[in-house]
One Martini backbone bead per residue (centre of mass of N, CA, C, O) as a GRO file, in nm:
protein
  105
    1MET     BB    1  10.710   7.053   9.798
    2ILE     BB    2  10.575   7.195  10.086
    3SER     BB    3  10.564   7.520  10.223
    4ASN     BB    4  10.580   7.755  10.521
    5PHE     BB    5  10.534   8.097  10.464
    6GLU     BB    6  10.376   8.219  10.733
    7GLN     BB    7  10.649   8.260  10.903
    8VAL     BB    8  10.743   8.475  10.729
    9HIS     BB    9  10.920   8.781  10.821
   10ASN     BB   10  10.988   9.085  10.917
   11HIS     BB   11  11.149   9.183  11.188
   12TYR     BB   12  11.065   9.497  11.191
   13GLU     BB   13  10.755   9.514  11.216
   14ARG     BB   14  10.698   9.477  11.501
   15LEU     BB   15  10.900   9.678  11.620
   16VAL     BB   16  10.764   9.924  11.477
   17PHE     BB   17  10.472   9.899  11.575
   18GLU     BB   18  10.534   9.922  11.876
   19GLU     BB   19  10.692  10.196  11.863
   20VAL     BB   20  10.457  10.363  11.769
   21VAL     BB   21  10.271  10.295  12.013
   22ARG     BB   22  10.458  10.410  12.221
   23ARG     BB   23  10.480  10.717  12.087
   24ALA     BB   24  10.194  10.832  12.021
   25PRO     BB   25  10.131  11.002  12.288
   26ARG     BB   26  10.351  11.233  12.173
   27HIS     BB   27  10.125  11.242  11.924
   28PRO     BB   28   9.804  11.342  11.946
   29GLY     BB   29   9.754  11.456  11.633
   30PHE     BB   30   9.769  11.169  11.528
   31THR     BB   31   9.641  10.962  11.318
   32PRO     BB   32   9.610  10.643  11.224
   33ASP     BB   33   9.721  10.715  10.931
   34MET     BB   34   9.985  10.851  11.033
   35LEU     BB   35  10.092  10.603  11.185
   36ALA     BB   36  10.109  10.421  10.938
   37ASP     BB   37  10.308  10.607  10.782
   38VAL     BB   38  10.535  10.592  10.989
   39ALA     BB   39  10.575  10.287  10.947
   40CYS     BB   40  10.650  10.286  10.649
   41VAL     BB   41  10.887  10.484  10.663
   42ALA     BB   42  11.062  10.316  10.844
   43LEU     BB   43  11.073  10.057  10.705
   44ASN     BB   44  11.211  10.186  10.446
   45ARG     BB   45  11.479  10.264  10.621
   46LEU     BB   46  11.511   9.958  10.652
   47PRO     BB   47  11.620   9.653  10.657
   48ALA     BB   48  11.559   9.359  10.537
   49ARG     BB   49  11.469   9.089  10.771
   50TYR     BB   50  11.419   8.765  10.719
   51VAL     BB   51  11.208   8.536  10.911
   52ARG     BB   52  11.071   8.286  11.102
   53HIS     BB   53  11.221   8.353  11.372
   54ASP     BB   54  11.332   8.586  11.599
   55VAL     BB   55  11.528   8.414  11.771
   56ASP     BB   56  11.720   8.351  11.540
   57LEU     BB   57  11.847   8.639  11.509
   58MET     BB   58  11.917   8.712  11.812
   59PHE     BB   59  12.115   8.481  11.868
   60TYR     BB   60  12.339   8.568  11.625
   61LEU     BB   61  12.391   8.826  11.759
   62THR     BB   62  12.567   9.075  11.848
   63GLU     BB   63  12.601   9.334  12.047
   64GLN     BB   64  12.663   9.536  11.809
   65GLU     BB   65  12.422   9.461  11.637
   66ARG     BB   66  12.202   9.532  11.838
   67HIS     BB   67  12.288   9.821  11.863
   68ALA     BB   68  12.248   9.899  11.569
   69ILE     BB   69  11.949   9.836  11.543
   70GLU     BB   70  11.850  10.042  11.770
   71GLN     BB   71  11.967  10.288  11.615
   72SER     BB   72  11.809  10.246  11.347
   73MET     BB   73  11.540  10.265  11.467
   74ALA     BB   74  11.553  10.544  11.601
   75ALA     BB   75  11.610  10.690  11.334
   76ALA     BB   76  11.359  10.601  11.176
   77MET     BB   77  11.146  10.716  11.373
   78ASP     BB   78  11.221  11.002  11.387
   79TYR     BB   79  11.199  11.061  11.086
   80ALA     BB   80  10.896  10.973  11.048
   81PHE     BB   81  10.763  11.168  11.249
   82ALA     BB   82  10.877  11.425  11.113
   83LEU     BB   83  10.767  11.377  10.824
   84VAL     BB   84  10.468  11.355  10.888
   85SER     BB   85  10.449  11.628  11.038
   86SER     BB   86  10.545  11.803  10.797
   87ARG     BB   87  10.319  11.710  10.583
   88SER     BB   88  10.083  11.794  10.760
   89ALA     BB   89  10.147  12.092  10.794
   90LYS     BB   90  10.154  12.156  10.486
   91GLY     BB   91   9.856  12.063  10.430
   92THR     BB   92   9.718  12.259  10.643
   93ALA     BB   93   9.826  12.519  10.493
   94ALA     BB   94   9.706  12.463  10.226
   95ALA     BB   95   9.403  12.448  10.311
   96ASN     BB   96   9.384  12.730  10.445
   97ALA     BB   97   9.459  12.896  10.186
   98ASN     BB   98   9.220  12.793  10.007
   99GLN     BB   99   8.997  12.906  10.212
  100ALA     BB  100   9.105  13.218  10.176
  101LEU     BB  101   9.013  13.223   9.900
  102PRO     BB  102   8.841  13.366   9.682
  103GLN     BB  103   8.555  13.327   9.515
  104THR     BB  104   8.481  13.239   9.192
  105SER     BB  105   8.245  13.252   8.905
   0.00000   0.00000   0.00000
């Protein structure tokens, strides 16, 4: 028996990718690589919910479960943008400090 696994995906992937794109204009200094990092961080903070069809999951959720998903998504996105921003700022500060050091022969 052969199965079609191409339909199987993490329900949160599309939601996270769309949310990163939606929030990106609020972070004009973020590069495409930083936005990909944001998506990775957010996805790693959310539970994996594998489905074949997104409507299957949404149909069986209660209103409370939908609300919990929305809150979890918002918290994961806030955390991810803050973490990537913080790490980028630290990296920039370290690079600037290294440039300011006198060169030794």
